[in-house]
Structures are given as structure tokens and as C-alpha cells.
PDB file of C-alpha atoms in Angstrom:
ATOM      1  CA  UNK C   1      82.860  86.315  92.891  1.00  0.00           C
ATOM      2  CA  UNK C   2      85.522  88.910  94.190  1.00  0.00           C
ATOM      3  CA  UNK C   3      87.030  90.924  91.472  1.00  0.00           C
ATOM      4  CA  UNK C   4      90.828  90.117  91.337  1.00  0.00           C
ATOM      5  CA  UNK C   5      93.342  92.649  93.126  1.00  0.00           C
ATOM      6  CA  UNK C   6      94.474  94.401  89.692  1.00  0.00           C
ATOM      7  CA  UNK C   7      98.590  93.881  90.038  1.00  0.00           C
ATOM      8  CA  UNK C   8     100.460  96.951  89.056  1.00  0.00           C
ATOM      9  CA  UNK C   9     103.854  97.655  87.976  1.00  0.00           C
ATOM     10  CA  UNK C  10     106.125  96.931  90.704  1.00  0.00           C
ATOM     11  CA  UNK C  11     108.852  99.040  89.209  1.00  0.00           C
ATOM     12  CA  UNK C  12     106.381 102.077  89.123  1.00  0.00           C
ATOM     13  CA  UNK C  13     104.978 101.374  92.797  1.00  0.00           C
ATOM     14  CA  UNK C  14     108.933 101.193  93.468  1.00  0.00           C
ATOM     15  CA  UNK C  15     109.913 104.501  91.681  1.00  0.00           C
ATOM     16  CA  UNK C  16     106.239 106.380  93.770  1.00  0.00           C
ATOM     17  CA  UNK C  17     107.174 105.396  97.328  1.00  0.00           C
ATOM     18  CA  UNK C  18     111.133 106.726  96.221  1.00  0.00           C
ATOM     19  CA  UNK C  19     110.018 109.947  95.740  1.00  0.00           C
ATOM     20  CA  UNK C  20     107.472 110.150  98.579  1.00  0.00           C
ATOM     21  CA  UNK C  21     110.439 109.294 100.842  1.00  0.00           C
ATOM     22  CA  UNK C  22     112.188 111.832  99.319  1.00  0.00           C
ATOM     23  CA  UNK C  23     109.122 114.260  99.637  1.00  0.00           C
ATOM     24  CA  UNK C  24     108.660 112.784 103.585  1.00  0.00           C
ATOM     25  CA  UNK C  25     112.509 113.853 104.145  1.00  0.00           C
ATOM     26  CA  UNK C  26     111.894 116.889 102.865  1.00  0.00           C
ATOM     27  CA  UNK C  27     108.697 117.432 105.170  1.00  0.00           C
ATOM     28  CA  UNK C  28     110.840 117.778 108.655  1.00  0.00           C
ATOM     29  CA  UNK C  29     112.919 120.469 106.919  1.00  0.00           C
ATOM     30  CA  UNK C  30     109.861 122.169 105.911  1.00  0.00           C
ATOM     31  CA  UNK C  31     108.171 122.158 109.079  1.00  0.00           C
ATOM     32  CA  UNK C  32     111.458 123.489 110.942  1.00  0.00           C
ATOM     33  CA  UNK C  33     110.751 126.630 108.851  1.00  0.00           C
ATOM     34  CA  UNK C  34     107.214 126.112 109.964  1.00  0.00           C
ATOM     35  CA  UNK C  35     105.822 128.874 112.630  1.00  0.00           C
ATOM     36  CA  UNK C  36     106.413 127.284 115.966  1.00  0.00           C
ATOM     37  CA  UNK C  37     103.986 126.845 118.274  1.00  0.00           C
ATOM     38  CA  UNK C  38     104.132 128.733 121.184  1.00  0.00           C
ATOM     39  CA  UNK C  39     102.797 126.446 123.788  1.00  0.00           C
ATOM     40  CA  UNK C  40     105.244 123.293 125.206  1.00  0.00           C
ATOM     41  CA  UNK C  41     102.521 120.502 124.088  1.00  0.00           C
ATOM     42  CA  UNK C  42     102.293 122.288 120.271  1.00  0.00           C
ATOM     43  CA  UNK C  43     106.082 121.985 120.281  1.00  0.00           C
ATOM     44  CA  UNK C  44     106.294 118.577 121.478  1.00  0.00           C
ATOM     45  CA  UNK C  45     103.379 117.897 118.875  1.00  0.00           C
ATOM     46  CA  UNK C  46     105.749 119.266 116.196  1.00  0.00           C
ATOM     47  CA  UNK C  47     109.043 117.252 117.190  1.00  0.00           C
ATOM     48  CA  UNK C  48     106.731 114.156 117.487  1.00  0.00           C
ATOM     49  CA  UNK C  49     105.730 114.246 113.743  1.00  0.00           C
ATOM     50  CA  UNK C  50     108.913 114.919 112.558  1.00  0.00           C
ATOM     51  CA  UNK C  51     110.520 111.862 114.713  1.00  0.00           C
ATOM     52  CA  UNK C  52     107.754 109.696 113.351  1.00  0.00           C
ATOM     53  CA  UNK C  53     108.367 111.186 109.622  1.00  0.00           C
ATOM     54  CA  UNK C  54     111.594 109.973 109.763  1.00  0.00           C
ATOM     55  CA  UNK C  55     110.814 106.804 111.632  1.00  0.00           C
ATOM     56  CA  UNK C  56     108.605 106.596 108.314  1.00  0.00           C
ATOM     57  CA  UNK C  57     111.133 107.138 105.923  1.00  0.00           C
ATOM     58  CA  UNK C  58     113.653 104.734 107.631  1.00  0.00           C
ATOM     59  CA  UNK C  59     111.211 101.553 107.713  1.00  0.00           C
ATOM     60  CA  UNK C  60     110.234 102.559 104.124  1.00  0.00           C
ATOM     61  CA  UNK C  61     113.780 102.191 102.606  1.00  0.00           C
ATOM     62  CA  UNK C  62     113.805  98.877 104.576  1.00  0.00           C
ATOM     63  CA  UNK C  63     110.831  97.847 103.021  1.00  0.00           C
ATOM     64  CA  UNK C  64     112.432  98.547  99.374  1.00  0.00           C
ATOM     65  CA  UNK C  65     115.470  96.816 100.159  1.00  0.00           C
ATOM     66  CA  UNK C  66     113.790  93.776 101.209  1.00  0.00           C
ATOM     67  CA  UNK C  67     111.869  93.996  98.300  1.00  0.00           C
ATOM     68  CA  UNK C  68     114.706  93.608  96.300  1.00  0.00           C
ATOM     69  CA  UNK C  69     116.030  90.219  97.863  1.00  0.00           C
ATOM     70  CA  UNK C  70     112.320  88.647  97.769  1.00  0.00           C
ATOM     71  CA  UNK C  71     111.480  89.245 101.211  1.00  0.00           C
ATOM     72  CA  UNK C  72     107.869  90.106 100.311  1.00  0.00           C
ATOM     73  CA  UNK C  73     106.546  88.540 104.012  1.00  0.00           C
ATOM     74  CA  UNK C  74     109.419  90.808 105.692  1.00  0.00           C
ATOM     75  CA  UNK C  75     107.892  93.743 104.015  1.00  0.00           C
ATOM     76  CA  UNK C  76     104.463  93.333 105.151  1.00  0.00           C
ATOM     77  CA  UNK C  77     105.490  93.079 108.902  1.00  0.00           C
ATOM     78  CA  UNK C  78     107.333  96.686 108.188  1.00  0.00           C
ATOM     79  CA  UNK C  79     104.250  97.943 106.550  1.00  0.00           C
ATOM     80  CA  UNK C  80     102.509  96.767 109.820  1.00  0.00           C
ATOM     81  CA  UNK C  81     105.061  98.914 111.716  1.00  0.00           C
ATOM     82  CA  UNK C  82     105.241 101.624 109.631  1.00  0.00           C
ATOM     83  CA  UNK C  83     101.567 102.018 109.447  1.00  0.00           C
ATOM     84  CA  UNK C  84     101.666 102.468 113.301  1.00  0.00           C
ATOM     85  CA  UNK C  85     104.167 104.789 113.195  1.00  0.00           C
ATOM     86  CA  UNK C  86     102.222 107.157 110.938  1.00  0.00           C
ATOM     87  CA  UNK C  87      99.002 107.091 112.155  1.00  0.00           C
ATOM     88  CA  UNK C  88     100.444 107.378 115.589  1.00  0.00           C
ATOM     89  CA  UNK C  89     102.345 110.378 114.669  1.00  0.00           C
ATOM     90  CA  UNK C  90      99.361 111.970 112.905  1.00  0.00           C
ATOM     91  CA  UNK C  91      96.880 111.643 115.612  1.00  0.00           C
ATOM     92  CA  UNK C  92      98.769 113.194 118.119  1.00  0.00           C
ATOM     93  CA  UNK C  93      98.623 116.444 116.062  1.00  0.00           C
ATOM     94  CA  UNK C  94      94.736 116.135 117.468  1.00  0.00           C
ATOM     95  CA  UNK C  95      95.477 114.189 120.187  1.00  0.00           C
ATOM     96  CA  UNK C  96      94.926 116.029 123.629  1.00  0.00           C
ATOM     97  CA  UNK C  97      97.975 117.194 126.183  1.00  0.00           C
ATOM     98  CA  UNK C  98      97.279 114.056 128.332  1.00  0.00           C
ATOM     99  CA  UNK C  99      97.892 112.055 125.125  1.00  0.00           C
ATOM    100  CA  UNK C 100     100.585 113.478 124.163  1.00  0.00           C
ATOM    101  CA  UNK C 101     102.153 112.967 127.877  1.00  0.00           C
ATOM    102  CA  UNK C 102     101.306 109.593 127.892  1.00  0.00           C
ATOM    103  CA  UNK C 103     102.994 109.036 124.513  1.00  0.00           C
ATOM    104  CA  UNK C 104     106.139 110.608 125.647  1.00  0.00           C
ATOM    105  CA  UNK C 105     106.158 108.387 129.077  1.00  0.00           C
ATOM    106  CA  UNK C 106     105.035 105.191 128.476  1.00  0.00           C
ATOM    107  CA  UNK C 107     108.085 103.386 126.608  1.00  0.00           C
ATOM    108  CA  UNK C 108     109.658 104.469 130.286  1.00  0.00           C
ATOM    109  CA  UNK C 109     106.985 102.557 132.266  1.00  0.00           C
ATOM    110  CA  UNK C 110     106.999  99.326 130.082  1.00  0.00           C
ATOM    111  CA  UNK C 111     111.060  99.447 130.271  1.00  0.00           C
ATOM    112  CA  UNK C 112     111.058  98.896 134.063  1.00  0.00           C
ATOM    113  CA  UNK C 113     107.951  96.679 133.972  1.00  0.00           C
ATOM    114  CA  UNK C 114     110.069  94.437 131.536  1.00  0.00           C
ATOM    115  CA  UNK C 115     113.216  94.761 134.099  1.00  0.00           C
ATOM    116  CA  UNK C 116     111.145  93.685 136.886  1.00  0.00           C
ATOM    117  CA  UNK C 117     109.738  90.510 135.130  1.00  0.00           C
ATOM    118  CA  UNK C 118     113.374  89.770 133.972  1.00  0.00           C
ATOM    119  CA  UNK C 119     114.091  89.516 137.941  1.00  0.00           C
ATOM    120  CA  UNK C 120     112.498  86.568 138.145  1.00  0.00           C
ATOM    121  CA  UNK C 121     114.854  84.804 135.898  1.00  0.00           C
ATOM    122  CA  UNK C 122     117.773  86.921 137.176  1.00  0.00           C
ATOM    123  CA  UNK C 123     119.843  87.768 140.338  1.00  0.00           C
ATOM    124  CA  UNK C 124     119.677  91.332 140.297  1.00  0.00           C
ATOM    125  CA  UNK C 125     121.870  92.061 143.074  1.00  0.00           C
ATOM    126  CA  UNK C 126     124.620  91.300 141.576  1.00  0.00           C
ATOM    127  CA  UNK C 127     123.582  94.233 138.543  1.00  0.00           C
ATOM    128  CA  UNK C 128     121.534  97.111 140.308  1.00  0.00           C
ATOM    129  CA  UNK C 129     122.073  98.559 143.623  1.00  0.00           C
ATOM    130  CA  UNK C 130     119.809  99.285 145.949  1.00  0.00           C
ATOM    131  CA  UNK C 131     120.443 103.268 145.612  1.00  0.00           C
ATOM    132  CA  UNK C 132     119.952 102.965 141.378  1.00  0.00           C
ATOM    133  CA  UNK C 133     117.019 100.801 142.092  1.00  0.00           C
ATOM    134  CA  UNK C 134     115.466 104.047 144.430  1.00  0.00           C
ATOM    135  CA  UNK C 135     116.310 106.050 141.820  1.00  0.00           C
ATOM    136  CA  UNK C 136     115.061 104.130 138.395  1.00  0.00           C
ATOM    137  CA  UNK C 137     111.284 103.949 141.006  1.00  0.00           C
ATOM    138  CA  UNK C 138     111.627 107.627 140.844  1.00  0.00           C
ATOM    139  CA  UNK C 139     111.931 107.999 137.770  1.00  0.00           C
ATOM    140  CA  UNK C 140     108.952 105.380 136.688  1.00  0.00           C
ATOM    141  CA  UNK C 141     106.593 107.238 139.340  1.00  0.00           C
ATOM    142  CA  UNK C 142     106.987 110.150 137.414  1.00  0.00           C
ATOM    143  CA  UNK C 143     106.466 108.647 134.068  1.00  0.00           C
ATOM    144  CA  UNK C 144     103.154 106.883 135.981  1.00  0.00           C
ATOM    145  CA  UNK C 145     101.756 110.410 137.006  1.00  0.00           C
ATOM    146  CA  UNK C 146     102.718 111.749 133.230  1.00  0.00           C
ATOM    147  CA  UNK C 147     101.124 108.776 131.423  1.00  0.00           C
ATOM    148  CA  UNK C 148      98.305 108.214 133.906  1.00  0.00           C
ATOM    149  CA  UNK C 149      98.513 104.543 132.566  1.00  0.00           C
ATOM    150  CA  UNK C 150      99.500 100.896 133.940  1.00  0.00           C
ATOM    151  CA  UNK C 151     102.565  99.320 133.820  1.00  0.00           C
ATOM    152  CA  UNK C 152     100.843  96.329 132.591  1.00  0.00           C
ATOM    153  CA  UNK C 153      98.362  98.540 129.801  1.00  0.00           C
ATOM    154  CA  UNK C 154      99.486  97.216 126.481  1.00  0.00           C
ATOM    155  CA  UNK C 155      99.690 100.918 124.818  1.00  0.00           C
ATOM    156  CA  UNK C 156     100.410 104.294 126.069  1.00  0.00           C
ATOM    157  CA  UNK C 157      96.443 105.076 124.241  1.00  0.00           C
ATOM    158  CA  UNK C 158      93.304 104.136 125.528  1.00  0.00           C
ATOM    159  CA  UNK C 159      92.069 104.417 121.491  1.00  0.00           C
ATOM    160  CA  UNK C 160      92.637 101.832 119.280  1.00  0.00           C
ATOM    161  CA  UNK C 161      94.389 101.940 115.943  1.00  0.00           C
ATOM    162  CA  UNK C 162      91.431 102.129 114.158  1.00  0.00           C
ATOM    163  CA  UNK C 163      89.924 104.927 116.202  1.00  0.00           C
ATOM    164  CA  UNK C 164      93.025 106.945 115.885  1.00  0.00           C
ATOM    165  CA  UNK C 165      92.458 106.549 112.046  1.00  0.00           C
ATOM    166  CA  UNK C 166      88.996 107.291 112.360  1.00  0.00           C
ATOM    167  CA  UNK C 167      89.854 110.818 114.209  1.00  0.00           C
ATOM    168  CA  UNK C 168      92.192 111.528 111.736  1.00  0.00           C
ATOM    169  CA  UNK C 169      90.129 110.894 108.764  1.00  0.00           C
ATOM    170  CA  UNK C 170      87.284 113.204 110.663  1.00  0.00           C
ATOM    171  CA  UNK C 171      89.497 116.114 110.460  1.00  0.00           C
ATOM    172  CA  UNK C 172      89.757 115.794 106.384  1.00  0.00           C
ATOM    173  CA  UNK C 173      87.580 116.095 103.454  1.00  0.00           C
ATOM    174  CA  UNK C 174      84.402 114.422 103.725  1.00  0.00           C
ATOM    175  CA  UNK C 175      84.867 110.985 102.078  1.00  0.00           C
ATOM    176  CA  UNK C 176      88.510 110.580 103.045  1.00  0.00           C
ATOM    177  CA  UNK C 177      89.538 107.495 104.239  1.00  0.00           C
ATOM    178  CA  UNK C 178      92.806 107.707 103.606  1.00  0.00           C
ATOM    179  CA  UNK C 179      93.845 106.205 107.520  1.00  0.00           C
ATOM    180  CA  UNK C 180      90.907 104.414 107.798  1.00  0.00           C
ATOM    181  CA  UNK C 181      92.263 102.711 104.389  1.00  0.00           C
ATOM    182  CA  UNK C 182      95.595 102.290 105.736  1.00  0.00           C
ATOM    183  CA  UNK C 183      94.377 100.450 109.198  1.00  0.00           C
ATOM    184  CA  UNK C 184      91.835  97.983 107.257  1.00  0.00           C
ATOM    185  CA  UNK C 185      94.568  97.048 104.561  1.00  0.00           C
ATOM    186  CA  UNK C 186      98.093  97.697 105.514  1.00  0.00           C
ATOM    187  CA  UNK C 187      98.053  97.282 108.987  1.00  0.00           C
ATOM    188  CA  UNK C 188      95.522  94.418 109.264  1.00  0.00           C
ATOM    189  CA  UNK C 189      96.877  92.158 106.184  1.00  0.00           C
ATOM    190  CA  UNK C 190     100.084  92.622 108.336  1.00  0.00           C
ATOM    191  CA  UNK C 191      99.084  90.864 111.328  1.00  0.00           C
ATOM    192  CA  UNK C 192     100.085  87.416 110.944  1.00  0.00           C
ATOM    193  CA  UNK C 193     103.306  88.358 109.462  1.00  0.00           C
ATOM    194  CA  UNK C 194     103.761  90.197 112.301  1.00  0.00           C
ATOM    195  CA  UNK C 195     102.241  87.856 115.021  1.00  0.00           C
ATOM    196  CA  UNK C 196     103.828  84.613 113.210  1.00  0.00           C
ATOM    197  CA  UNK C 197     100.521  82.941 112.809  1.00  0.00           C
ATOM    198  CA  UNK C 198     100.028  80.117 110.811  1.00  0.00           C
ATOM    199  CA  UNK C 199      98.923  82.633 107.890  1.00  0.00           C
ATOM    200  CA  UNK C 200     102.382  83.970 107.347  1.00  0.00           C
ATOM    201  CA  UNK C 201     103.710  80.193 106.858  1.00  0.00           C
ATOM    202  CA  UNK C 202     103.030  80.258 102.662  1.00  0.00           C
ATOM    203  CA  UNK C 203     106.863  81.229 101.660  1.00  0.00           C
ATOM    204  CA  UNK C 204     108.681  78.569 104.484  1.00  0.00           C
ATOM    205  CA  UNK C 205     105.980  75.805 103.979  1.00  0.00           C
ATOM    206  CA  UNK C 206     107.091  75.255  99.925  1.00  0.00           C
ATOM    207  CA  UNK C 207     110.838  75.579 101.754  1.00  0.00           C
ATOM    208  CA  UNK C 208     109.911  72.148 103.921  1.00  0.00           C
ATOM    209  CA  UNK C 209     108.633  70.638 100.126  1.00  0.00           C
ATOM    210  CA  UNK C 210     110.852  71.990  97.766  1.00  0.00           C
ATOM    211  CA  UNK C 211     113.786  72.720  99.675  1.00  0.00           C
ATOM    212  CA  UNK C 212     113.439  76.648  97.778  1.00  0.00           C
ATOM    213  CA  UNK C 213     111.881  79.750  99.028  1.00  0.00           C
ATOM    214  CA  UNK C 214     109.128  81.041  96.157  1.00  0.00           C
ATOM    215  CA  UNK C 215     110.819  82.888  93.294  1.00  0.00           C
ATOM    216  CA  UNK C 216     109.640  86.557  92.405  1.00  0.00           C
ATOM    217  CA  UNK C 217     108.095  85.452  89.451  1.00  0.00           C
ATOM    218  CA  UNK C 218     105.983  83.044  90.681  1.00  0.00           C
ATOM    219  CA  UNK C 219     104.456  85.690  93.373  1.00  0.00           C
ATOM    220  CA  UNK C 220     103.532  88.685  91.498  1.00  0.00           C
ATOM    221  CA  UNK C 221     100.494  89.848  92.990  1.00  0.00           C
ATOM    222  CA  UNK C 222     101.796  89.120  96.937  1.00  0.00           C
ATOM    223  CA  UNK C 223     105.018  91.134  95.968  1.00  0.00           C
ATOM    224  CA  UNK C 224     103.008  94.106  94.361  1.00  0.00           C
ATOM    225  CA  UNK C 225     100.479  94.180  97.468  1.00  0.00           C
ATOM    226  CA  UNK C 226     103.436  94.418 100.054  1.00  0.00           C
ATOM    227  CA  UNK C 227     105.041  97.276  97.995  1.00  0.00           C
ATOM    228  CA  UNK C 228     101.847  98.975  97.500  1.00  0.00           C
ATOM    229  CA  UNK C 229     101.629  98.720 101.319  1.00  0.00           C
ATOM    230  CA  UNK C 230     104.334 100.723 101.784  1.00  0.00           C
ATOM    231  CA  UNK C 231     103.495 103.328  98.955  1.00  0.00           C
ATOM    232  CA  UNK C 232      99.898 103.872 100.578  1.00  0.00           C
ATOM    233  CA  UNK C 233     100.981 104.195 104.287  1.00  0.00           C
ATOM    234  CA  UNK C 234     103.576 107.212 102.882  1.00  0.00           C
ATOM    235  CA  UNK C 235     100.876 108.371 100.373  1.00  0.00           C
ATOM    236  CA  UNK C 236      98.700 109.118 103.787  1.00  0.00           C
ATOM    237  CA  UNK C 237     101.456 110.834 105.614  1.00  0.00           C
ATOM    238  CA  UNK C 238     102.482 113.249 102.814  1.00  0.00           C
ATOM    239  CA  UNK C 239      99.083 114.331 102.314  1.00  0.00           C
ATOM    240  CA  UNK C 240      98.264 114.615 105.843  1.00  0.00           C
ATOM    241  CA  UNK C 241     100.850 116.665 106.518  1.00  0.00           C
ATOM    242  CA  UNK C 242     100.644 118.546 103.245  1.00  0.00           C
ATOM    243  CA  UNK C 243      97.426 120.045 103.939  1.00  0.00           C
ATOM    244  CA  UNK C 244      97.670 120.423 107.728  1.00  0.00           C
ATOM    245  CA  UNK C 245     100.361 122.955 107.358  1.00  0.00           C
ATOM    246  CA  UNK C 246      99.518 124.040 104.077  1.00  0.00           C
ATOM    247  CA  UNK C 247     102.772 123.328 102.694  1.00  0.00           C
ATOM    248  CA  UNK C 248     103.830 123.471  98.647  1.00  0.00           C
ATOM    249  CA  UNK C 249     104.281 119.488  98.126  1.00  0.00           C
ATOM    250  CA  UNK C 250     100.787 118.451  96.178  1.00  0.00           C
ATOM    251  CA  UNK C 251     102.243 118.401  93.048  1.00  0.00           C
ATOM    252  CA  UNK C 252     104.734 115.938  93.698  1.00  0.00           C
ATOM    253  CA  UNK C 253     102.639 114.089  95.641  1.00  0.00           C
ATOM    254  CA  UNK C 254      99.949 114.083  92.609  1.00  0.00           C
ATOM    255  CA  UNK C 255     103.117 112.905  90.741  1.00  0.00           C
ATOM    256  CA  UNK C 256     103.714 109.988  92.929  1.00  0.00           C
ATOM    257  CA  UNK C 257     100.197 108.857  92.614  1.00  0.00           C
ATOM    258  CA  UNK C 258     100.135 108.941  89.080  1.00  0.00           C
ATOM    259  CA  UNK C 259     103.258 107.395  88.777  1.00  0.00           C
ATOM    260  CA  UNK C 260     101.981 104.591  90.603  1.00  0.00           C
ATOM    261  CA  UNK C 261      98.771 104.167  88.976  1.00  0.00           C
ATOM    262  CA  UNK C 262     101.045 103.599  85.474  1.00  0.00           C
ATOM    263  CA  UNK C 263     101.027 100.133  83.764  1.00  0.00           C
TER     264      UNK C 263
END
């Protein structure tokens, strides 16, 4: 029998991932005082954590306020998101120059791959001329030769998820599967909310019996687990970045934890 998932205080959970947002904001200030790199690529690296610590924090207060209204499938497809987002922005501390190139040009690449598919549907003379279409095949050439991926690749990495976790987990204590964690849990459990499989149907099918969406009370342990979700994926960024740079955070972060952990 599988022991049952032990179902915390949600108000505690609540009150941990307020002050690790508050810790996470605090974290891009902390690592503009930080000793830049030298080097374009460490730079980049630097601005790229910092864009994805805020992209963090942003999805995060989401999360809470959706958690408010009873939202709890809405929160797990942000904690999908935001799980991305911070194991993204981790890795490519680690990641190599090319990586970091490709992360940078991609988005540019699938942008004009998605234009050109819409011209199907579209009459495109009548929007684009010639001249700006010259000019926007410049500009994705470019982005080709920085990303050295397809237009029609699915992800500006060759590595999955999990083996960006994996790599960052390698560079920590021995035992820590804090990312690992985060990509087996968080991100998975998020998939068909996400994906709109028949999984994430629970909440709307009771809506086609009963005419009512499920009331918090009567979906305690689903509500917990999405907020947790959230907690955990900002719980692995703080730390992360906590002892990469060495910075003076651990005792809040220890704080968090503990407040979490509360009944």
C-alpha cells in the first residue's frame, strides 16, 4: 500500500513560498553587486538568471493568487511553467557558449517558422513586403547560425528537462536531488494540466454533474500539492543560487523550509 501524501498547512506552505519570493527578488539585486564576469557569455549567463528569477517570482505570485480563488488545476500548469523556467535558467549557468547562443536565438527562429505556417491560412501580401520579408530572412539566418538548430526542433536544447536537472544536481552535494525532485514531481504531475489530457478533467467533470466546480474544502490534499509545487520549484532556485555565488540568504531560506514543514 502507498503511504498517503501527508497534507500540510496550506497557510504555512502559503506564508514559505511569500518569503522565498521575497528572498528570489532580492537575489537579482544581490547578484548586480555580484563581481561581473568578464567574458560576454558569463555576462549573458548572469542577465539570463536574473530574467528567469524574476520570470520565477512573477508565475509564483500567479500561482498564489489562483490559489486563493480555487484554481488548484491553474496552479499546477504554472508550476509546470515555472519549473521550466528555473531549471532552464539554472543550467545555463553550466551550460556551454553554444547553449547559451542557442537559448538566446531560438524564440527568433520559431517566431518566423510560426509566421510562415500562418501564410497558409493568410494573404500575406497584403501585410509584409517583399523588402521586410528580405530583411526578417536575414535576420532568422542569423539566429539559425547562432542557435545551430531547426526551425522545426521543438526546443532551443538538445537535453531534455530531466537531463538539465540531472547536470544541475551533479554540480551539488552528493545526494542532492533537489532538480531532479522538481522535474519528477512538479513538472511531471503538471503535464496533463498543461497538455489538457483527460487527467486534468476531475474539477470540470463534477461541473457537467453538479452544475459546481469542487469547493476548497472538499480538495485538501490536491490544493496543498499544487501549492507545495510552487514552494519546492522556488525552494530549488534560492538554494541554487545561494550557494553558487555564495551569497548571505541560508538563513532565510532555512526559515522558509521550516516554516513550511509546520502543522
Amino acid at each position: 500500500m502507498e503511504p498517503e501524501l501527508k497534507i500540510g498547512n496550506i497557510k504555512n506552505t502559503r506564508s514559505a513560498t511569500l518569503l522565498l519570493i521575497r528572498v528570489s527578488s532580492e537575489f537579482v539585486d544581490a547578484l548586480n553587486a555580484f563581481q561581473q564576469p568578464e567574458d560576454r557569455v558569463g555576462i549573458l549567463k548572469l542577465r539570463i538568471l536574473q530574467l528567469s528569477t524574476l520570470r520565477a517570482v512573477r508565475l509564483a505570485q500567479a500561482a498564489l493568487l489562483l490559489d486563493e480563488h480555487g484554481f488548484v488545476e491553474e496552479v499546477l500548469s504554472l508550476s509546470r511553467t515555472l519549473a521550466e523556467v528555473v531549471i532552464s535558467g539554472c543550467y545555463l549557468q553550466i551550460a556551454s557558449d553554444e547553449k547559451v547562443e542557442s537559448f538566446l536565438a531560438f524564440d527568433s527562429q520559431k517566431s518566423y517558422h510560426m509566421s510562415a505556417t500562418l501564410e497558409e491560412f493568410l494573404e500575406p501580401e497584403g501585410i509584409i513586403s517583399e523588402e521586410q520579408r528580405d530583411e526578417l530572412k536575414a535576420i532568422v539566418a542569423k539566429a539559425r547560425a547562432r542557435s545551430k538548430r531547426k526551425d522545426t526542433d521543438n526546443s532551443w536544447n538538445t537535453e531534455s528537462v530531466y537531463q538539465m536537472a540531472q547536470a544541475l544536481d551533479a554540480t551539488m552535494a552528493a545526494g542532492t536531488y533537489l532538480f531532479t525532485t522538481v522535474k519528477a514531481s512538479i513538472y511531471q504531475f503538471g503535464h496533463p494540466y498543461v497538455h489538457g489530457t483527460f487527467g486534468s478533467f476531475s474539477a470540470v467533470r463534477q461541473w457537467m454533474a453538479e452544475r459546481t466546480f469542487p469547493a476548497d474544502d472538499r480538495r485538501a490534499e490536491q490544493r496543498f500539492q499544487s501549492a507545495e509545487g510552487v514552494y519546492q520549484c522556488l525552494a530549488a532556485l534560492c538554494i541554487y543560487i545561494n550557494e553558487r555565488f555564495q551569497l548571505q540568504f541560508r538563513q532565510r531560506i532555512l526559515d522558509a523550509k521550516l516554516l513550511n514543514e509546520k502543522d
